[in-house]
C-alpha cells in the first residue's frame, strides 16, 4: 500500500465490530444450549479462525457477512476434531479456547502461524496445570503448537502476574468445567468482556476489584449479541482526525467499556478535541459516537493502571505523541513485546525511520513531538496494528510511504483502507 500526504479527512464511519467481543460471542454461543444470533460480527481473519475451530468440533455456525448464527452444542457437546485446530494469527483464539479444551473429554492440538507460534503460552499453561489440566508445548519451548488432553479440572484461585484478559478468560473458561468456584486476581483490571458476556449467557460470575470468580453452571443459555464497534480499530481514525490538518470525523457506534477506554483519557490529557455523542448504555457494554477534530496536542505520561485499557492502541498513540508539543513517556507496557510483534521495537524503529525523535525503553518508549515526518518504506512484520499505525503516519508525511505486506490489516480490520479512502 502506498500513501501520500492528505489535505484533510472528513466524513463519518461505522466502525466494524469489536474483535474481543466477536471471539467470545462465537465461543460462548458454541457452548450454549440454543441458538445465538450475533450481529455486527467482525469478519476479520482472527475471528474467522475462532469460527473455524468450533466448526471443526461439530458446531453448526452460519455466517452471512456480519451476521452469524451459532447453533450451540451445549456445555458438554463439543466433538473431538479430526485434525489440528488452526488458530492462525490469533492469540485470543489460542488462549481462550485452551481453557475450554482443558475440560473436554478428548484430545486436541492447536497451532497457528509463524508469529503466533512464537508467543508465550506458559502464562496459560501454568494456571491450567494448577487446575489439573494436561497441556504441553509440543516443541518444549512454552509456545504453540499445544497438545491438550482434556480431563476433569479442579477449582482454583489463580494470582496472575500479568494484567491479561486472555489469561483471565482462559482460567474462567476452564472454570466452567471445574469442580467448584474458580477465581482469578490480576494486578490491574484488564478488559472484562468475558465476565459480562458469560453473565448474559446465564453464568454466575462475580467481580470485586481485580478478582473475578466463576461458579460452574449446569448449562449456558443462548442469547443474542449485538457487537459494538471496536474502539481499538476506531483509534486509528481518532488519531488520524487529530493529527491530519483540516479534519473532522464522526466514528459511529463505538464500544466505550471503561476497561477499554484509556485512549479517550489520553486524548483528554493531551488536549485533544474529542467528544462523545449518542452515548447508549447497553448493559455493561456502552457505545457512543466519537467526534474528532484536528487539534493542537501536548505530551503526557501514560503508565500504571491505564495501560491494560489501551494496550492495543499504544503504537498509534506513539504516533499521536509525535505530533504533540513536548515529551510523551509510555511506561509499564512491557507486554507490548509479546504481541503480534515486539511492538516497542517495531513502533520505535519505524517512527525513527520517518524522522521522529523516539527512544525504546524496557517497558515502553519516549517520544519527543514536533519533528516533521518524511515518507519511508515500512516493514510491519505482518503485524496488523503496525501496518495501520504507519498508514496514518504516511498520510501525514512528506513524500511517499510504502507499507509492505499491508494485507495483514485483514486480521482485525479488512475494510481499513476502503474506509480511509472514503474520508479523503
Ligand atoms: C484480548 C486481550 C489483550 C489484547 C488482545 C485481545 C482479548 O491481550 O491485546 O488484542 O480479547 O482478551 P492480553 O490479554 O494478552 O493483554
Short mmCIF file of C-alpha atoms and ligand atoms in Angstrom, two decimals:
data_model
loop_
_atom_site.label_atom_id
_atom_site.label_comp_id
_atom_site.label_asym_id
_atom_site.label_seq_id
_atom_site.Cartn_x
_atom_site.Cartn_y
_atom_site.Cartn_z
CA UNK A 1 0.00 0.00 0.00
CA UNK A 2 1.30 3.44 -0.94
CA UNK A 3 0.29 6.58 0.95
CA UNK A 4 0.92 10.30 0.49
CA UNK A 5 0.04 13.43 2.42
CA UNK A 6 -3.67 14.08 2.97
CA UNK A 7 -5.26 17.53 2.75
CA UNK A 8 -7.83 16.59 5.41
CA UNK A 9 -10.15 13.77 6.50
CA UNK A 10 -13.86 14.48 6.68
CA UNK A 11 -16.95 12.32 6.99
CA UNK A 12 -18.36 9.54 9.13
CA UNK A 13 -17.54 5.87 9.54
CA UNK A 14 -19.31 2.87 11.02
CA UNK A 15 -16.52 1.11 12.87
CA UNK A 16 -16.51 -2.71 12.41
CA UNK A 17 -17.39 -4.98 15.33
CA UNK A 18 -15.17 -5.43 18.36
CA UNK A 19 -12.66 -8.27 17.90
CA UNK A 20 -12.61 -9.39 21.54
CA UNK A 21 -16.41 -9.47 21.78
CA UNK A 22 -16.80 -11.24 18.40
CA UNK A 23 -14.48 -14.07 19.50
CA UNK A 24 -16.33 -14.53 22.77
CA UNK A 25 -19.76 -14.49 21.14
CA UNK A 26 -18.80 -17.41 18.88
CA UNK A 27 -17.15 -19.36 21.71
CA UNK A 28 -19.94 -18.90 24.23
CA UNK A 29 -22.64 -19.44 21.59
CA UNK A 30 -20.97 -22.76 20.71
CA UNK A 31 -21.06 -23.89 24.37
CA UNK A 32 -24.63 -22.71 24.97
CA UNK A 33 -27.88 -24.58 24.61
CA UNK A 34 -29.94 -22.99 21.83
CA UNK A 35 -29.26 -20.54 19.02
CA UNK A 36 -27.16 -17.40 19.37
CA UNK A 37 -27.56 -14.66 16.75
CA UNK A 38 -24.57 -12.33 16.54
CA UNK A 39 -24.89 -9.04 14.67
CA UNK A 40 -22.08 -6.64 13.65
CA UNK A 41 -19.67 -9.59 13.99
CA UNK A 42 -16.09 -8.73 12.98
CA UNK A 43 -15.41 -10.76 9.87
CA UNK A 44 -11.63 -10.41 10.25
CA UNK A 45 -9.17 -13.28 9.92
CA UNK A 46 -8.73 -13.69 13.71
CA UNK A 47 -12.43 -14.16 14.44
CA UNK A 48 -12.80 -16.45 11.41
CA UNK A 49 -10.11 -18.65 13.00
CA UNK A 50 -12.37 -18.98 16.06
CA UNK A 51 -15.38 -19.93 13.88
CA UNK A 52 -13.24 -22.50 12.05
CA UNK A 53 -12.06 -24.12 15.31
CA UNK A 54 -15.61 -24.56 16.64
CA UNK A 55 -16.89 -25.87 13.30
CA UNK A 56 -14.13 -28.50 13.48
CA UNK A 57 -15.56 -29.51 16.85
CA UNK A 58 -19.01 -30.13 15.39
CA UNK A 59 -20.74 -26.79 15.97
CA UNK A 60 -23.02 -25.55 13.17
CA UNK A 61 -22.13 -21.90 12.57
CA UNK A 62 -23.71 -19.95 9.70
CA UNK A 63 -22.05 -16.73 8.60
CA UNK A 64 -23.57 -14.14 6.33
CA UNK A 65 -21.19 -11.18 6.41
CA UNK A 66 -21.52 -9.53 9.80
CA UNK A 67 -24.45 -11.75 10.84
CA UNK A 68 -23.52 -15.04 12.44
CA UNK A 69 -25.82 -17.72 13.78
CA UNK A 70 -24.35 -20.25 16.18
CA UNK A 71 -26.35 -23.42 16.86
CA UNK A 72 -24.83 -24.28 20.23
CA UNK A 73 -23.95 -27.84 21.21
CA UNK A 74 -24.34 -27.23 24.96
CA UNK A 75 -21.59 -27.16 27.58
CA UNK A 76 -20.68 -30.83 27.07
CA UNK A 77 -21.47 -31.12 23.36
CA UNK A 78 -18.18 -30.39 21.58
CA UNK A 79 -16.80 -33.26 19.47
CA UNK A 80 -13.16 -34.32 19.03
CA UNK A 81 -11.79 -32.59 15.91
CA UNK A 82 -10.30 -34.87 13.27
CA UNK A 83 -7.34 -32.53 12.65
CA UNK A 84 -5.16 -29.87 14.31
CA UNK A 85 -7.10 -26.71 15.15
CA UNK A 86 -5.61 -23.82 13.14
CA UNK A 87 -5.64 -20.66 15.26
CA UNK A 88 -3.97 -18.55 12.55
CA UNK A 89 -2.54 -15.28 13.95
CA UNK A 90 -4.96 -15.16 16.87
CA UNK A 91 -3.66 -15.09 20.45
CA UNK A 92 -7.19 -14.61 21.75
CA UNK A 93 -8.43 -17.77 19.99
CA UNK A 94 -5.47 -19.77 21.30
CA UNK A 95 -5.55 -18.70 24.91
CA UNK A 96 -9.33 -18.68 25.42
CA UNK A 97 -10.00 -21.94 23.59
CA UNK A 98 -7.24 -23.67 25.63
CA UNK A 99 -9.28 -23.08 28.79
CA UNK A 100 -12.31 -24.67 27.14
CA UNK A 101 -10.35 -27.60 25.67
CA UNK A 102 -8.68 -28.41 29.00
CA UNK A 103 -12.06 -29.54 30.35
CA UNK A 104 -13.25 -31.70 27.40
CA UNK A 105 -13.18 -35.49 27.23
CA UNK A 106 -10.98 -35.56 24.12
CA UNK A 107 -7.53 -34.53 22.92
CA UNK A 108 -6.73 -31.57 20.65
CA UNK A 109 -3.69 -29.93 19.10
CA UNK A 110 -3.64 -26.16 18.46
CA UNK A 111 -1.24 -24.47 16.08
CA UNK A 112 -1.01 -21.09 14.38
CA UNK A 113 1.10 -19.03 12.00
CA UNK A 114 4.82 -18.23 12.48
CA UNK A 115 4.10 -15.18 14.70
CA UNK A 116 1.50 -16.96 16.86
CA UNK A 117 3.75 -19.98 17.38
CA UNK A 118 6.40 -17.68 18.91
CA UNK A 119 4.09 -16.08 21.50
CA UNK A 120 4.33 -17.14 25.17
CA UNK A 121 1.82 -19.77 26.23
CA UNK A 122 3.47 -20.53 29.61
CA UNK A 123 1.15 -17.87 31.02
CA UNK A 124 -1.85 -20.14 30.39
CA UNK A 125 -0.10 -23.50 30.81
CA UNK A 126 0.77 -22.63 34.42
CA UNK A 127 -2.75 -21.89 35.74
CA UNK A 128 -4.30 -24.68 33.69
CA UNK A 129 -1.81 -27.18 35.17
CA UNK A 130 -2.72 -25.81 38.62
CA UNK A 131 -6.29 -26.93 37.77
CA UNK A 132 -5.04 -30.42 36.82
CA UNK A 133 -5.06 -29.87 33.05
CA UNK A 134 -2.81 -31.87 30.76
CA UNK A 135 -1.37 -29.32 28.37
CA UNK A 136 2.04 -29.43 26.71
CA UNK A 137 4.01 -27.25 24.35
CA UNK A 138 4.78 -29.76 21.59
CA UNK A 139 8.24 -28.28 20.89
CA UNK A 140 9.01 -27.76 24.58
CA UNK A 141 9.53 -24.00 24.12
CA UNK A 142 6.46 -22.75 26.01
CA UNK A 143 4.74 -21.82 22.73
CA UNK A 144 2.17 -23.39 20.38
CA UNK A 145 1.69 -25.98 18.96
CA UNK A 146 -0.08 -27.03 22.15
CA UNK A 147 -1.36 -30.54 22.86
CA UNK A 148 -4.30 -30.56 25.25
CA UNK A 149 -5.65 -33.82 26.67
CA UNK A 150 -8.99 -32.89 28.15
CA UNK A 151 -9.59 -34.03 31.72
CA UNK A 152 -11.55 -33.31 34.90
CA UNK A 153 -10.49 -29.96 36.38
CA UNK A 154 -10.07 -28.77 39.96
CA UNK A 155 -11.41 -25.41 41.04
CA UNK A 156 -8.61 -23.00 41.86
CA UNK A 157 -7.63 -19.46 42.73
CA UNK A 158 -5.01 -18.02 40.42
CA UNK A 159 -2.97 -14.88 41.13
CA UNK A 160 -1.98 -13.78 37.67
CA UNK A 161 1.35 -11.96 37.40
CA UNK A 162 0.10 -10.10 34.28
CA UNK A 163 -2.97 -7.94 33.67
CA UNK A 164 -4.13 -10.01 30.72
CA UNK A 165 -7.73 -10.62 29.69
CA UNK A 166 -6.59 -13.62 27.72
CA UNK A 167 -5.07 -15.28 30.81
CA UNK A 168 -8.04 -14.31 32.99
CA UNK A 169 -10.53 -15.58 30.40
CA UNK A 170 -8.64 -18.84 29.88
CA UNK A 171 -8.86 -19.63 33.60
CA UNK A 172 -12.51 -18.57 33.89
CA UNK A 173 -13.45 -20.72 30.88
CA UNK A 174 -11.62 -23.72 32.34
CA UNK A 175 -13.65 -22.86 35.45
CA UNK A 176 -16.83 -23.71 33.50
CA UNK A 177 -15.68 -27.35 33.82
CA UNK A 178 -14.16 -27.28 37.31
CA UNK A 179 -15.49 -28.98 40.44
CA UNK A 180 -16.22 -25.70 42.29
CA UNK A 181 -15.72 -21.94 42.12
CA UNK A 182 -12.64 -20.70 40.26
CA UNK A 183 -11.25 -17.20 40.69
CA UNK A 184 -8.53 -15.07 39.13
CA UNK A 185 -6.88 -11.98 40.58
CA UNK A 186 -4.88 -9.74 38.26
CA UNK A 187 -2.52 -6.86 39.09
CA UNK A 188 -4.75 -4.34 37.28
CA UNK A 189 -8.18 -4.78 35.72
CA UNK A 190 -7.99 -5.99 32.11
CA UNK A 191 -10.92 -5.93 29.66
CA UNK A 192 -13.97 -7.57 31.23
CA UNK A 193 -15.91 -8.76 28.18
CA UNK A 194 -15.70 -12.40 29.29
CA UNK A 195 -17.26 -11.66 32.68
CA UNK A 196 -20.03 -9.51 31.18
CA UNK A 197 -20.89 -11.88 28.37
CA UNK A 198 -20.80 -15.05 30.48
CA UNK A 199 -23.42 -13.37 32.70
CA UNK A 200 -25.64 -12.74 29.72
CA UNK A 201 -25.35 -16.47 28.89
CA UNK A 202 -26.71 -17.19 32.38
CA UNK A 203 -23.41 -17.99 34.14
CA UNK A 204 -22.76 -16.70 37.66
CA UNK A 205 -19.62 -14.54 37.55
CA UNK A 206 -18.75 -12.18 40.40
CA UNK A 207 -16.31 -9.28 40.07
CA UNK A 208 -14.68 -7.48 43.02
CA UNK A 209 -11.81 -5.08 42.37
CA UNK A 210 -9.42 -7.10 40.21
CA UNK A 211 -10.79 -10.54 41.11
CA UNK A 212 -13.34 -12.44 39.00
CA UNK A 213 -14.98 -15.63 40.27
CA UNK A 214 -16.97 -18.13 38.23
CA UNK A 215 -19.42 -20.74 39.51
CA UNK A 216 -19.63 -23.68 37.08
CA UNK A 217 -23.14 -23.81 35.56
CA UNK A 218 -25.24 -26.83 34.58
CA UNK A 219 -25.64 -25.29 31.13
CA UNK A 220 -25.16 -21.96 29.33
CA UNK A 221 -28.25 -20.46 27.73
CA UNK A 222 -28.06 -18.95 24.22
CA UNK A 223 -28.65 -15.23 23.87
CA UNK A 224 -28.36 -12.68 21.07
CA UNK A 225 -25.27 -10.48 20.93
CA UNK A 226 -25.01 -7.10 19.22
CA UNK A 227 -21.30 -6.39 18.88
CA UNK A 228 -20.31 -2.73 19.39
CA UNK A 229 -17.74 -1.09 17.10
CA UNK A 230 -14.15 -1.82 18.12
CA UNK A 231 -12.53 1.11 19.95
CA UNK A 232 -9.11 -0.33 19.07
CA UNK A 233 -10.00 -0.01 15.37
CA UNK A 234 -11.63 3.40 15.91
CA UNK A 235 -8.39 4.66 17.47
CA UNK A 236 -6.60 4.68 14.09
CA UNK A 237 -9.18 7.21 12.92
CA UNK A 238 -9.23 9.11 16.22
CA UNK A 239 -5.50 9.69 15.80
CA UNK A 240 -5.85 10.36 12.06
CA UNK A 241 -8.51 13.00 12.73
CA UNK A 242 -6.44 14.69 15.43
CA UNK A 243 -3.13 14.92 13.53
CA UNK A 244 -4.27 15.47 9.92
CA UNK A 245 -4.90 19.19 9.25
CA UNK A 246 -8.48 20.25 8.31
CA UNK A 247 -10.12 17.09 9.65
CA UNK A 248 -13.42 16.33 11.30
CA UNK A 249 -14.55 12.69 11.61
CA UNK A 250 -17.53 11.03 13.26
CA UNK A 251 -16.97 7.42 14.31
CA UNK A 252 -20.32 5.78 14.93
CA UNK A 253 -21.37 3.19 17.50
CA UNK A 254 -18.01 2.60 19.16
CA UNK A 255 -17.76 0.46 22.32
CA UNK A 256 -16.59 2.59 25.27
CA UNK A 257 -16.48 -0.06 28.02
CA UNK A 258 -14.37 1.55 30.81
CA UNK A 259 -11.89 -1.33 30.65
CA UNK A 260 -11.16 -0.30 27.04
CA UNK A 261 -11.47 3.48 27.02
CA UNK A 262 -7.94 4.52 28.02
CA UNK A 263 -7.44 6.18 24.65
CA UNK A 264 -10.21 8.66 25.49
CA UNK A 265 -8.47 9.54 28.76
CA UNK A 266 -5.15 10.02 26.96
CA UNK A 267 -6.81 12.26 24.35
CA UNK A 268 -8.20 14.41 27.14
CA UNK A 269 -4.78 14.66 28.85
CA UNK A 270 -3.19 15.70 25.55
CA UNK A 271 -5.75 18.46 24.99
CA UNK A 272 -7.44 16.77 22.01
CA UNK A 273 -10.81 17.85 20.63
CA UNK A 274 -12.71 14.55 21.09
CA UNK A 275 -16.39 14.48 22.05
CA UNK A 276 -18.82 11.67 22.73
CA UNK A 277 -22.38 11.83 21.39
CA UNK A 278 -25.32 9.42 21.45
CA UNK A 279 -23.96 7.56 24.48
CA UNK A 280 -26.01 4.38 24.97
CA UNK A 281 -25.65 2.11 27.99
CA UNK A 282 -26.19 -1.37 26.56
CA UNK A 283 -25.98 -3.12 29.93
CA UNK A 284 -22.23 -3.13 30.56
CA UNK A 285 -21.02 -2.58 27.01
CA UNK A 286 -21.86 1.11 26.39
CA UNK A 287 -21.41 2.68 22.95
CA UNK A 288 -21.05 6.22 21.65
CA UNK A 289 -20.36 8.22 18.51
CA UNK A 290 -16.88 9.72 18.79
CA UNK A 291 -16.32 13.05 17.03
CA UNK A 292 -12.71 14.16 16.49
CA UNK A 293 -11.30 17.38 15.04
CA UNK A 294 -7.74 18.43 14.19
CA UNK A 295 -6.14 19.51 17.48
CA UNK A 296 -3.12 21.15 18.99
CA UNK A 297 -1.70 18.49 21.31
CA UNK A 298 0.65 18.38 24.26
CA UNK A 299 2.79 15.49 25.54
CA UNK A 300 1.77 13.37 28.52
CA UNK A 301 2.80 10.44 30.72
CA UNK A 302 0.97 7.13 30.18
CA UNK A 303 1.53 4.32 32.68
CA UNK A 304 0.12 2.25 35.54
CA UNK A 305 -3.47 1.05 35.61
CA UNK A 306 -4.46 2.77 32.38
CA UNK A 307 -2.12 0.53 30.36
CA UNK A 308 -4.40 -2.55 30.09
CA UNK A 309 -7.25 -0.25 28.96
CA UNK A 310 -5.28 0.90 25.90
CA UNK A 311 -2.69 -1.82 25.37
CA UNK A 312 -3.51 -2.43 21.68
CA UNK A 313 -3.64 1.31 20.95
CA UNK A 314 -0.06 2.12 22.06
CA UNK A 315 1.61 2.02 18.62
CA UNK A 316 -0.82 4.59 17.23
CA UNK A 317 -0.72 6.61 20.49
CA UNK A 318 3.05 6.83 19.93
CA UNK A 319 2.31 8.37 16.54
CA UNK A 320 -0.09 10.82 18.20
CA UNK A 321 2.73 11.79 20.57
CA UNK A 322 4.97 12.55 17.59
CA UNK A 323 2.52 15.34 16.69
CA UNK A 324 2.29 16.75 20.24
CA UNK A 325 4.31 19.53 21.74
CA UNK A 326 6.87 18.24 24.25
CA UNK A 327 7.67 14.79 25.52
CA UNK A 328 5.40 11.76 25.94
CA UNK A 329 6.50 8.91 28.17
CA UNK A 330 4.83 5.49 27.84
CA UNK A 331 5.79 3.10 30.67
CA UNK A 332 4.62 -0.12 32.38
CA UNK A 333 3.89 -1.57 28.96
CA UNK A 334 6.44 -4.42 28.67
CA UNK A 335 3.54 -6.64 27.49
CA UNK A 336 3.92 -4.93 24.11
CA UNK A 337 6.99 -7.04 23.47
CA UNK A 338 4.90 -10.24 23.27
CA UNK A 339 2.08 -9.06 21.00
CA UNK A 340 1.81 -9.98 17.30
CA UNK A 341 5.32 -8.46 17.05
CA UNK A 342 7.64 -6.74 19.54
CA UNK A 343 5.60 -3.56 19.34
CA UNK A 344 8.05 -1.46 21.35
CA UNK A 345 10.92 -2.15 18.95
CA UNK A 346 8.87 -2.09 15.75
CA UNK A 347 6.97 1.11 16.59
CA UNK A 348 10.12 2.99 17.61
CA UNK A 349 12.20 1.72 14.64
CA UNK A 350 9.56 2.77 12.14
CA UNK A 351 8.91 6.12 13.81
CA UNK A 352 12.64 6.88 13.74
CA UNK A 353 12.72 5.84 10.07
CA UNK A 354 10.12 8.55 9.39
CA UNK A 355 12.06 11.24 11.27
CA UNK A 356 10.51 11.08 14.76
CA UNK A 357 12.64 11.52 17.89
CA UNK A 358 11.64 8.26 19.62
CA UNK A 359 13.54 6.00 22.05
CA UNK A 360 12.63 2.50 23.19
CA UNK A 361 12.80 1.71 26.91
CA UNK A 362 12.46 -1.61 28.74
CA UNK A 363 8.75 -1.13 29.34
CA UNK A 364 7.67 1.45 26.79
CA UNK A 365 9.03 4.41 24.86
CA UNK A 366 9.79 8.12 24.99
CA UNK A 367 8.69 10.34 22.13
CA UNK A 368 9.64 13.96 21.63
CA UNK A 369 7.00 15.54 19.43
CA UNK A 370 7.30 18.18 16.75
CA UNK A 371 9.68 16.80 14.09
CA UNK A 372 8.15 16.76 10.60
CA UNK A 373 7.68 13.21 9.22
CA UNK A 374 9.04 12.01 5.90
CA UNK A 375 7.82 9.01 3.89
CA UNK A 376 9.53 5.65 4.31
CA UNK A 377 9.24 2.00 3.41
CA UNK A 378 7.66 0.27 6.40
CA UNK A 379 8.24 -3.37 7.29
CA UNK A 380 5.34 -4.17 9.61
CA UNK A 381 6.41 -7.80 10.20
CA UNK A 382 2.87 -8.83 9.35
CA UNK A 383 1.52 -7.02 12.46
CA UNK A 384 -1.88 -5.53 11.56
CA UNK A 385 -1.73 -2.69 14.09
CA UNK A 386 1.75 -1.63 12.95
CA UNK A 387 0.54 -1.57 9.32
CA UNK A 388 -2.42 0.67 10.23
CA UNK A 389 -0.37 2.96 12.51
CA UNK A 390 2.16 3.69 9.76
CA UNK A 391 -0.55 4.14 7.15
CA UNK A 392 -1.89 7.01 9.28
CA UNK A 393 1.70 8.26 9.62
CA UNK A 394 2.04 8.06 5.83
CA UNK A 395 -0.85 10.43 5.17
CA UNK A 396 0.90 12.95 7.45
CA UNK A 397 4.40 12.68 5.99
CA UNK A 398 6.23 14.47 3.15
CA UNK A 399 6.75 12.12 0.20
CA UNK A 400 5.60 8.56 -0.24
CA UNK A 401 5.19 5.86 2.41
CA UNK A 402 5.02 2.22 1.37
CA UNK A 403 3.55 -0.36 3.75
CA UNK A 404 4.87 -3.81 2.88
CA UNK A 405 2.51 -6.77 3.49
CA UNK A 406 -0.33 -4.30 4.16
CA UNK A 407 -2.88 -7.09 3.58
CA UNK A 408 -2.23 -8.14 7.20
CA UNK A 409 -4.80 -5.50 8.23
CA UNK A 410 -7.35 -8.24 7.41
CA UNK A 411 -6.55 -9.76 10.80
CA UNK A 412 -8.68 -7.13 12.59
CA UNK A 413 -9.83 -4.52 10.05
CA UNK A 414 -10.42 -5.79 6.50
CA UNK A 415 -12.13 -2.52 5.41
CA UNK A 416 -9.43 -0.21 6.84
CA UNK A 417 -8.06 1.17 3.53
CA UNK A 418 -11.52 1.46 1.98
CA UNK A 419 -12.70 3.48 4.99
CA UNK A 420 -9.55 5.63 5.00
CA UNK A 421 -10.08 6.47 1.31
CA UNK A 422 -13.74 7.32 1.92
CA UNK A 423 -12.65 10.22 4.21
CA UNK A 424 -10.25 11.91 1.75
C1 LIG B 1 -7.53 -9.51 24.17
C2 LIG B 1 -6.71 -9.18 25.20
C3 LIG B 1 -5.44 -8.44 25.06
C4 LIG B 1 -5.34 -7.76 23.70
C5 LIG B 1 -5.79 -8.66 22.59
C6 LIG B 1 -7.23 -9.10 22.79
C7 LIG B 1 -8.76 -10.26 24.45
O1 LIG B 1 -4.35 -9.34 25.18
O2 LIG B 1 -4.01 -7.32 23.46
O3 LIG B 1 -5.70 -7.98 21.33
O4 LIG B 1 -9.65 -10.32 23.56
O5 LIG B 1 -8.88 -10.81 25.55
P1 LIG B 1 -3.74 -9.73 26.60
O6 LIG B 1 -4.80 -10.37 27.38
O7 LIG B 1 -2.62 -10.68 26.31
O8 LIG B 1 -3.25 -8.44 27.19
#
